[in-house]
């Protein structure tokens, strides 16, 4: 604003240090001032009557008049002191009216520079419009002011007046008392809260912050006081807005939530309507393209806020930003600059050649706007635009700077959320690739596995489940949870799942399998970097179900107990004797055996399902048991039951991964099973072949009778040769025909190629050639050698439903 001058204040003026001399037209000194005597230590009698050139060592030529012989009217010169030293001065020559005489004024160059800087400082200070500034003399009368509008203390201040002309006497007395203390003590006043009730507009009141400092002359005597009044309410509003932005923006690692938090902070505290747009790749966790100039910006309006209903016809959230013309304002935003539009006419003028974008970018009642890019690491992730439609005040540069600051903070939060989205997506994809099929349908059971990754700021974990088909129609159910989060946990999970699958193929008992996996985890811990050994570990539950006996054997390595719902029986928790978590070592694992009639539902789960908010574990398991009992029905799809159980954890994103495996058991019908026991007598081999042939005829499986007879003969012969107890033979019919021969011996069967002269050694080789697959498993009572043959569709028996079973 324009500064107004007034009368001088009390105290000395700078003219006391200015030397003066009167020189005639021939350059002879006519008069000499006392200040000139002090400057050069030459008295008036010594100088007057002498040519002034004798005192001048050099005159700096004016840049505007090179080669001019006469000295310029103003500039700098070097004078000779009586002592011989040189004195550099700034001078000004004034021709006196009606005479050839010239008045020459000179001052030391440092003093002249200080006066110039002081004048420049005063002009700059009084040109500010962010505060009301008044300069008072020693009587506290106003001698200079910038007449700043918007602050009650400075608005309309008149030179020669007092503060009481602007605010009420009570408020003016308090302010002037504070200014008087500054004038008397010289101690500056900083941010004094001051009430300001208008003297001219009754009822108008605001709160201002008063700061002041004392002015002094060259001798250090008080000459006045400068008062600076700022609108403390506006400053508080901006400070509160910064604080709110620092608290809310970035509290989530979700890109859309971060963008919505940004506009919610800005409306209504900063503007009346705001929206945020993000580049499409950012929403997927990728970096935005580096664009410049016109064309499609690949932006989408993802968040919006308004003090009222969203304007009808204005671009709603979710729409893609239109292709932008090559406007200067667009390039500014792409360079990371904040754009201020102070009035509606300026906004319309920017897009006057492109009327199609006006309805999408300029709201009907919008009169002032400011837009800032979400600029991070040299990339424009998006942009935020704020309009004022209701409040009359237009945005100013201070508002633009504030939005730029908030947008910079928001851009970092969006970039962090984007990078988290990318890493989280990669970890989820990796983990889901490592997990088995969600549903299986085997002779032993139908299963449904559900997995929900952690979100809401947590890393992906190492939860997993597995369903492993085993020989003789058996099936293994696995559930596990790796310690820690992140890609390392996912990688560890993949290694453990592979190990469990490999060991399961060896048909180990559950406790023996967990012992081997425990050794593997200890090995992984030993390979971990120093200081991270304790971060390698896992819990696991391994169960094997036999549909022939409807018997399930399971062992736990520190994992939560399963829940079972049997037909016509309330759901309950299986009492398991858990061993230590994998990686601890030194303690055995115990096997728990339970019966699972056909149609039973077994639920294996990780702790994310029963402790979604880190509540009481026991209460969570009881809650799961009650829900499973309420949802259990033999004809209800397991997927539906699983989704319903996950829904009980609430709508909030889980803080930990959730893995859930549901298995509904089946049983092989008794008429599809045939078993015999024979003494260890070589003569019974023929009886075993005959019994098998009769049973195959009863099952109408004559097409596999020959190969089955050969396998029975070889396996029973080997059992009699190497064991001293009874030999068991069992045939199981399903999609495959399983032939099992059991004996009490623990001798390891070996497959080898017999030489031409060998009398034996061809039995297992023959079985391996005839069967689709074969193997051996051990139990506490001996071993069982099994062989499987595929059956054709016509020979495969129909699967019985759970209800029929």
mmCIF file with all atom_site columns, N, CA, C and O in Angstrom, residues 407-440:
data_model
loop_
_atom_site.group_PDB
_atom_site.id
_atom_site.type_symbol
_atom_site.label_atom_id
_atom_site.label_alt_id
_atom_site.label_comp_id
_atom_site.label_asym_id
_atom_site.label_entity_id
_atom_site.label_seq_id
_atom_site.pdbx_PDB_ins_code
_atom_site.Cartn_x
_atom_site.Cartn_y
_atom_site.Cartn_z
_atom_site.occupancy
_atom_site.B_iso_or_equiv
_atom_site.pdbx_formal_charge
_atom_site.auth_seq_id
_atom_site.auth_comp_id
_atom_site.auth_asym_id
_atom_site.auth_atom_id
_atom_site.pdbx_PDB_model_num
ATOM 1   N N  . UNK A 1 407 ? 0.326   -29.221 0.447  1.00 0.00 ? 407 UNK A N  1
ATOM 2   C CA . UNK A 1 407 ? 0.373   -30.155 -0.684 1.00 0.00 ? 407 UNK A CA 1
ATOM 3   C C  . UNK A 1 407 ? 1.701   -30.897 -0.726 1.00 0.00 ? 407 UNK A C  1
ATOM 4   O O  . UNK A 1 407 ? 1.752   -32.073 -1.097 1.00 0.00 ? 407 UNK A O  1
ATOM 5   N N  . UNK A 1 408 ? 2.783   -30.230 -0.350 1.00 0.00 ? 408 UNK A N  1
ATOM 6   C CA . UNK A 1 408 ? 4.088   -30.904 -0.331 1.00 0.00 ? 408 UNK A CA 1
ATOM 7   C C  . UNK A 1 408 ? 4.092   -32.035 0.687  1.00 0.00 ? 408 UNK A C  1
ATOM 8   O O  . UNK A 1 408 ? 4.596   -33.135 0.423  1.00 0.00 ? 408 UNK A O  1
ATOM 9   N N  . UNK A 1 409 ? 3.504   -31.757 1.867  1.00 0.00 ? 409 UNK A N  1
ATOM 10  C CA . UNK A 1 409 ? 3.421   -32.811 2.876  1.00 0.00 ? 409 UNK A CA 1
ATOM 11  C C  . UNK A 1 409 ? 2.520   -33.940 2.389  1.00 0.00 ? 409 UNK A C  1
ATOM 12  O O  . UNK A 1 409 ? 2.827   -35.125 2.561  1.00 0.00 ? 409 UNK A O  1
ATOM 13  N N  . UNK A 1 410 ? 1.401   -33.570 1.771  1.00 0.00 ? 410 UNK A N  1
ATOM 14  C CA . UNK A 1 410 ? 0.477   -34.589 1.271  1.00 0.00 ? 410 UNK A CA 1
ATOM 15  C C  . UNK A 1 410 ? 1.115   -35.415 0.157  1.00 0.00 ? 410 UNK A C  1
ATOM 16  O O  . UNK A 1 410 ? 0.875   -36.625 0.049  1.00 0.00 ? 410 UNK A O  1
ATOM 17  N N  . UNK A 1 411 ? 1.922   -34.782 -0.691 1.00 0.00 ? 411 UNK A N  1
ATOM 18  C CA . UNK A 1 411 ? 2.570   -35.509 -1.786 1.00 0.00 ? 411 UNK A CA 1
ATOM 19  C C  . UNK A 1 411 ? 3.493   -36.595 -1.250 1.00 0.00 ? 411 UNK A C  1
ATOM 20  O O  . UNK A 1 411 ? 3.538   -37.710 -1.781 1.00 0.00 ? 411 UNK A O  1
ATOM 21  N N  . UNK A 1 412 ? 4.244   -36.285 -0.201 1.00 0.00 ? 412 UNK A N  1
ATOM 22  C CA . UNK A 1 412 ? 5.103   -37.301 0.399  1.00 0.00 ? 412 UNK A CA 1
ATOM 23  C C  . UNK A 1 412 ? 4.286   -38.446 0.970  1.00 0.00 ? 412 UNK A C  1
ATOM 24  O O  . UNK A 1 412 ? 4.663   -39.623 0.857  1.00 0.00 ? 412 UNK A O  1
ATOM 25  N N  . UNK A 1 413 ? 3.144   -38.114 1.592  1.00 0.00 ? 413 UNK A N  1
ATOM 26  C CA . UNK A 1 413 ? 2.281   -39.157 2.143  1.00 0.00 ? 413 UNK A CA 1
ATOM 27  C C  . UNK A 1 413 ? 1.686   -40.009 1.035  1.00 0.00 ? 413 UNK A C  1
ATOM 28  O O  . UNK A 1 413 ? 1.589   -41.232 1.161  1.00 0.00 ? 413 UNK A O  1
ATOM 29  N N  . UNK A 1 414 ? 1.253   -39.366 -0.064 1.00 0.00 ? 414 UNK A N  1
ATOM 30  C CA . UNK A 1 414 ? 0.714   -40.124 -1.193 1.00 0.00 ? 414 UNK A CA 1
ATOM 31  C C  . UNK A 1 414 ? 1.787   -41.028 -1.789 1.00 0.00 ? 414 UNK A C  1
ATOM 32  O O  . UNK A 1 414 ? 1.524   -42.186 -2.138 1.00 0.00 ? 414 UNK A O  1
ATOM 33  N N  . UNK A 1 415 ? 3.011   -40.504 -1.887 1.00 0.00 ? 415 UNK A N  1
ATOM 34  C CA . UNK A 1 415 ? 4.085   -41.314 -2.454 1.00 0.00 ? 415 UNK A CA 1
ATOM 35  C C  . UNK A 1 415 ? 4.415   -42.491 -1.547 1.00 0.00 ? 415 UNK A C  1
ATOM 36  O O  . UNK A 1 415 ? 4.661   -43.606 -2.018 1.00 0.00 ? 415 UNK A O  1
ATOM 37  N N  . UNK A 1 416 ? 4.408   -42.256 -0.235 1.00 0.00 ? 416 UNK A N  1
ATOM 38  C CA . UNK A 1 416 ? 4.633   -43.370 0.691  1.00 0.00 ? 416 UNK A CA 1
ATOM 39  C C  . UNK A 1 416 ? 3.527   -44.412 0.560  1.00 0.00 ? 416 UNK A C  1
ATOM 40  O O  . UNK A 1 416 ? 3.792   -45.617 0.561  1.00 0.00 ? 416 UNK A O  1
ATOM 41  N N  . UNK A 1 417 ? 2.273   -43.934 0.468  1.00 0.00 ? 417 UNK A N  1
ATOM 42  C CA . UNK A 1 417 ? 1.157   -44.865 0.312  1.00 0.00 ? 417 UNK A CA 1
ATOM 43  C C  . UNK A 1 417 ? 1.254   -45.608 -1.013 1.00 0.00 ? 417 UNK A C  1
ATOM 44  O O  . UNK A 1 417 ? 0.937   -46.799 -1.095 1.00 0.00 ? 417 UNK A O  1
ATOM 45  N N  . UNK A 1 418 ? 1.687   -44.890 -2.056 1.00 0.00 ? 418 UNK A N  1
ATOM 46  C CA . UNK A 1 418 ? 1.836   -45.542 -3.365 1.00 0.00 ? 418 UNK A CA 1
ATOM 47  C C  . UNK A 1 418 ? 2.894   -46.645 -3.293 1.00 0.00 ? 418 UNK A C  1
ATOM 48  O O  . UNK A 1 418 ? 2.671   -47.773 -3.782 1.00 0.00 ? 418 UNK A O  1
ATOM 49  N N  . UNK A 1 419 ? 4.014   -46.346 -2.696 1.00 0.00 ? 419 UNK A N  1
ATOM 50  C CA . UNK A 1 419 ? 5.078   -47.342 -2.607 1.00 0.00 ? 419 UNK A CA 1
ATOM 51  C C  . UNK A 1 419 ? 4.654   -48.506 -1.720 1.00 0.00 ? 419 UNK A C  1
ATOM 52  O O  . UNK A 1 419 ? 4.991   -49.668 -1.998 1.00 0.00 ? 419 UNK A O  1
ATOM 53  N N  . UNK A 1 420 ? 3.917   -48.196 -0.656 1.00 0.00 ? 420 UNK A N  1
ATOM 54  C CA . UNK A 1 420 ? 3.406   -49.286 0.186  1.00 0.00 ? 420 UNK A CA 1
ATOM 55  C C  . UNK A 1 420 ? 2.431   -50.150 -0.607 1.00 0.00 ? 420 UNK A C  1
ATOM 56  O O  . UNK A 1 420 ? 2.457   -51.379 -0.509 1.00 0.00 ? 420 UNK A O  1
ATOM 57  N N  . UNK A 1 421 ? 1.562   -49.509 -1.402 1.00 0.00 ? 421 UNK A N  1
ATOM 58  C CA . UNK A 1 421 ? 0.618   -50.263 -2.223 1.00 0.00 ? 421 UNK A CA 1
ATOM 59  C C  . UNK A 1 421 ? 1.348   -51.207 -3.165 1.00 0.00 ? 421 UNK A C  1
ATOM 60  O O  . UNK A 1 421 ? 0.958   -52.370 -3.337 1.00 0.00 ? 421 UNK A O  1
ATOM 61  N N  . UNK A 1 422 ? 2.427   -50.716 -3.767 1.00 0.00 ? 422 UNK A N  1
ATOM 62  C CA . UNK A 1 422 ? 3.193   -51.559 -4.679 1.00 0.00 ? 422 UNK A CA 1
ATOM 63  C C  . UNK A 1 422 ? 3.830   -52.737 -3.946 1.00 0.00 ? 422 UNK A C  1
ATOM 64  O O  . UNK A 1 422 ? 3.727   -53.892 -4.398 1.00 0.00 ? 422 UNK A O  1
ATOM 65  N N  . UNK A 1 423 ? 4.471   -52.456 -2.810 1.00 0.00 ? 423 UNK A N  1
ATOM 66  C CA . UNK A 1 423 ? 5.120   -53.532 -2.071 1.00 0.00 ? 423 UNK A CA 1
ATOM 67  C C  . UNK A 1 423 ? 4.088   -54.506 -1.511 1.00 0.00 ? 423 UNK A C  1
ATOM 68  O O  . UNK A 1 423 ? 4.282   -55.727 -1.527 1.00 0.00 ? 423 UNK A O  1
ATOM 69  N N  . UNK A 1 424 ? 2.981   -53.959 -0.999 1.00 0.00 ? 424 UNK A N  1
ATOM 70  C CA . UNK A 1 424 ? 1.941   -54.809 -0.433 1.00 0.00 ? 424 UNK A CA 1
ATOM 71  C C  . UNK A 1 424 ? 1.335   -55.689 -1.517 1.00 0.00 ? 424 UNK A C  1
ATOM 72  O O  . UNK A 1 424 ? 1.085   -56.884 -1.302 1.00 0.00 ? 424 UNK A O  1
ATOM 73  N N  . UNK A 1 425 ? 1.102   -55.097 -2.686 1.00 0.00 ? 425 UNK A N  1
ATOM 74  C CA . UNK A 1 425 ? 0.531   -55.870 -3.786 1.00 0.00 ? 425 UNK A CA 1
ATOM 75  C C  . UNK A 1 425 ? 1.480   -56.977 -4.216 1.00 0.00 ? 425 UNK A C  1
ATOM 76  O O  . UNK A 1 425 ? 1.049   -58.115 -4.481 1.00 0.00 ? 425 UNK A O  1
ATOM 77  N N  . UNK A 1 426 ? 2.770   -56.670 -4.267 1.00 0.00 ? 426 UNK A N  1
ATOM 78  C CA . UNK A 1 426 ? 3.741   -57.692 -4.656 1.00 0.00 ? 426 UNK A CA 1
ATOM 79  C C  . UNK A 1 426 ? 3.791   -58.815 -3.624 1.00 0.00 ? 426 UNK A C  1
ATOM 80  O O  . UNK A 1 426 ? 3.848   -60.003 -3.980 1.00 0.00 ? 426 UNK A O  1
ATOM 81  N N  . UNK A 1 427 ? 3.763   -58.440 -2.332 1.00 0.00 ? 427 UNK A N  1
ATOM 82  C CA . UNK A 1 427 ? 3.807   -59.463 -1.293 1.00 0.00 ? 427 UNK A CA 1
ATOM 83  C C  . UNK A 1 427 ? 2.552   -60.324 -1.307 1.00 0.00 ? 427 UNK A C  1
ATOM 84  O O  . UNK A 1 427 ? 2.623   -61.545 -1.148 1.00 0.00 ? 427 UNK A O  1
ATOM 85  N N  . UNK A 1 428 ? 1.387   -59.679 -1.492 1.00 0.00 ? 428 UNK A N  1
ATOM 86  C CA . UNK A 1 428 ? 0.136   -60.441 -1.552 1.00 0.00 ? 428 UNK A CA 1
ATOM 87  C C  . UNK A 1 428 ? 0.143   -61.379 -2.752 1.00 0.00 ? 428 UNK A C  1
ATOM 88  O O  . UNK A 1 428 ? -0.248  -62.553 -2.656 1.00 0.00 ? 428 UNK A O  1
ATOM 89  N N  . UNK A 1 429 ? 0.607   -60.860 -3.896 1.00 0.00 ? 429 UNK A N  1
ATOM 90  C CA . UNK A 1 429 ? 0.649   -61.704 -5.090 1.00 0.00 ? 429 UNK A CA 1
ATOM 91  C C  . UNK A 1 429 ? 1.576   -62.884 -4.879 1.00 0.00 ? 429 UNK A C  1
ATOM 92  O O  . UNK A 1 429 ? 1.268   -64.028 -5.264 1.00 0.00 ? 429 UNK A O  1
ATOM 93  N N  . UNK A 1 430 ? 2.726   -62.627 -4.245 1.00 0.00 ? 430 UNK A N  1
ATOM 94  C CA . UNK A 1 430 ? 3.666   -63.713 -3.980 1.00 0.00 ? 430 UNK A CA 1
ATOM 95  C C  . UNK A 1 430 ? 3.045   -64.741 -3.048 1.00 0.00 ? 430 UNK A C  1
ATOM 96  O O  . UNK A 1 430 ? 3.125   -65.948 -3.294 1.00 0.00 ? 430 UNK A O  1
ATOM 97  N N  . UNK A 1 431 ? 2.414   -64.253 -1.988 1.00 0.00 ? 431 UNK A N  1
ATOM 98  C CA . UNK A 1 431 ? 1.843   -65.191 -1.028 1.00 0.00 ? 431 UNK A CA 1
ATOM 99  C C  . UNK A 1 431 ? 0.699   -65.985 -1.644 1.00 0.00 ? 431 UNK A C  1
ATOM 100 O O  . UNK A 1 431 ? 0.581   -67.189 -1.436 1.00 0.00 ? 431 UNK A O  1
ATOM 101 N N  . UNK A 1 432 ? -0.147  -65.324 -2.421 1.00 0.00 ? 432 UNK A N  1
ATOM 102 C CA . UNK A 1 432 ? -1.258  -66.034 -3.035 1.00 0.00 ? 432 UNK A CA 1
ATOM 103 C C  . UNK A 1 432 ? -0.769  -67.048 -4.060 1.00 0.00 ? 432 UNK A C  1
ATOM 104 O O  . UNK A 1 432 ? -1.391  -68.099 -4.246 1.00 0.00 ? 432 UNK A O  1
ATOM 105 N N  . UNK A 1 433 ? 0.357   -66.729 -4.744 1.00 0.00 ? 433 UNK A N  1
ATOM 106 C CA . UNK A 1 433 ? 0.932   -67.709 -5.663 1.00 0.00 ? 433 UNK A CA 1
ATOM 107 C C  . UNK A 1 433 ? 1.479   -68.919 -4.899 1.00 0.00 ? 433 UNK A C  1
ATOM 108 O O  . UNK A 1 433 ? 1.511   -70.034 -5.428 1.00 0.00 ? 433 UNK A O  1
ATOM 109 N N  . UNK A 1 434 ? 1.922   -68.695 -3.662 1.00 0.00 ? 434 UNK A N  1
ATOM 110 C CA . UNK A 1 434 ? 2.473   -69.787 -2.881 1.00 0.00 ? 434 UNK A CA 1
ATOM 111 C C  . UNK A 1 434 ? 1.401   -70.628 -2.206 1.00 0.00 ? 434 UNK A C  1
ATOM 112 O O  . UNK A 1 434 ? 1.677   -71.751 -1.773 1.00 0.00 ? 434 UNK A O  1
ATOM 113 N N  . UNK A 1 435 ? 0.189   -70.067 -2.085 1.00 0.00 ? 435 UNK A N  1
ATOM 114 C CA . UNK A 1 435 ? -0.892  -70.820 -1.452 1.00 0.00 ? 435 UNK A CA 1
ATOM 115 C C  . UNK A 1 435 ? -1.510  -71.795 -2.445 1.00 0.00 ? 435 UNK A C  1
ATOM 116 O O  . UNK A 1 435 ? -1.458  -71.592 -3.657 1.00 0.00 ? 435 UNK A O  1
ATOM 117 N N  . UNK A 1 436 ? -2.137  -72.871 -1.946 1.00 0.00 ? 436 UNK A N  1
ATOM 118 C CA . UNK A 1 436 ? -2.756  -73.845 -2.850 1.00 0.00 ? 436 UNK A CA 1
ATOM 119 C C  . UNK A 1 436 ? -4.079  -73.332 -3.398 1.00 0.00 ? 436 UNK A C  1
ATOM 120 O O  . UNK A 1 436 ? -4.493  -72.195 -3.126 1.00 0.00 ? 436 UNK A O  1
ATOM 121 N N  . UNK A 1 437 ? -4.746  -74.175 -4.152 1.00 0.00 ? 437 UNK A N  1
ATOM 122 C CA . UNK A 1 437 ? -6.068  -73.829 -4.654 1.00 0.00 ? 437 UNK A CA 1
ATOM 123 C C  . UNK A 1 437 ? -7.005  -73.555 -3.483 1.00 0.00 ? 437 UNK A C  1
ATOM 124 O O  . UNK A 1 437 ? -6.915  -74.184 -2.426 1.00 0.00 ? 437 UNK A O  1
ATOM 125 N N  . UNK A 1 438 ? -7.921  -72.627 -3.693 1.00 0.00 ? 438 UNK A N  1
ATOM 126 C CA . UNK A 1 438 ? -8.826  -72.246 -2.605 1.00 0.00 ? 438 UNK A CA 1
ATOM 127 C C  . UNK A 1 438 ? -9.740  -73.393 -2.212 1.00 0.00 ? 438 UNK A C  1
ATOM 128 O O  . UNK A 1 438 ? -10.087 -73.548 -1.034 1.00 0.00 ? 438 UNK A O  1
ATOM 129 N N  . UNK A 1 439 ? -10.175 -74.203 -3.169 1.00 0.00 ? 439 UNK A N  1
ATOM 130 C CA . UNK A 1 439 ? -11.086 -75.308 -2.864 1.00 0.00 ? 439 UNK A CA 1
ATOM 131 C C  . UNK A 1 439 ? -10.541 -76.597 -3.472 1.00 0.00 ? 439 UNK A C  1
ATOM 132 O O  . UNK A 1 439 ? -9.900  -76.588 -4.516 1.00 0.00 ? 439 UNK A O  1
ATOM 133 N N  . UNK A 1 440 ? -10.793 -77.706 -2.789 1.00 0.00 ? 440 UNK A N  1
ATOM 134 C CA . UNK A 1 440 ? -10.445 -79.034 -3.309 1.00 0.00 ? 440 UNK A CA 1
ATOM 135 C C  . UNK A 1 440 ? -11.624 -79.964 -3.073 1.00 0.00 ? 440 UNK A C  1
ATOM 136 O O  . UNK A 1 440 ? -12.466 -79.730 -2.184 1.00 0.00 ? 440 UNK A O  1
#
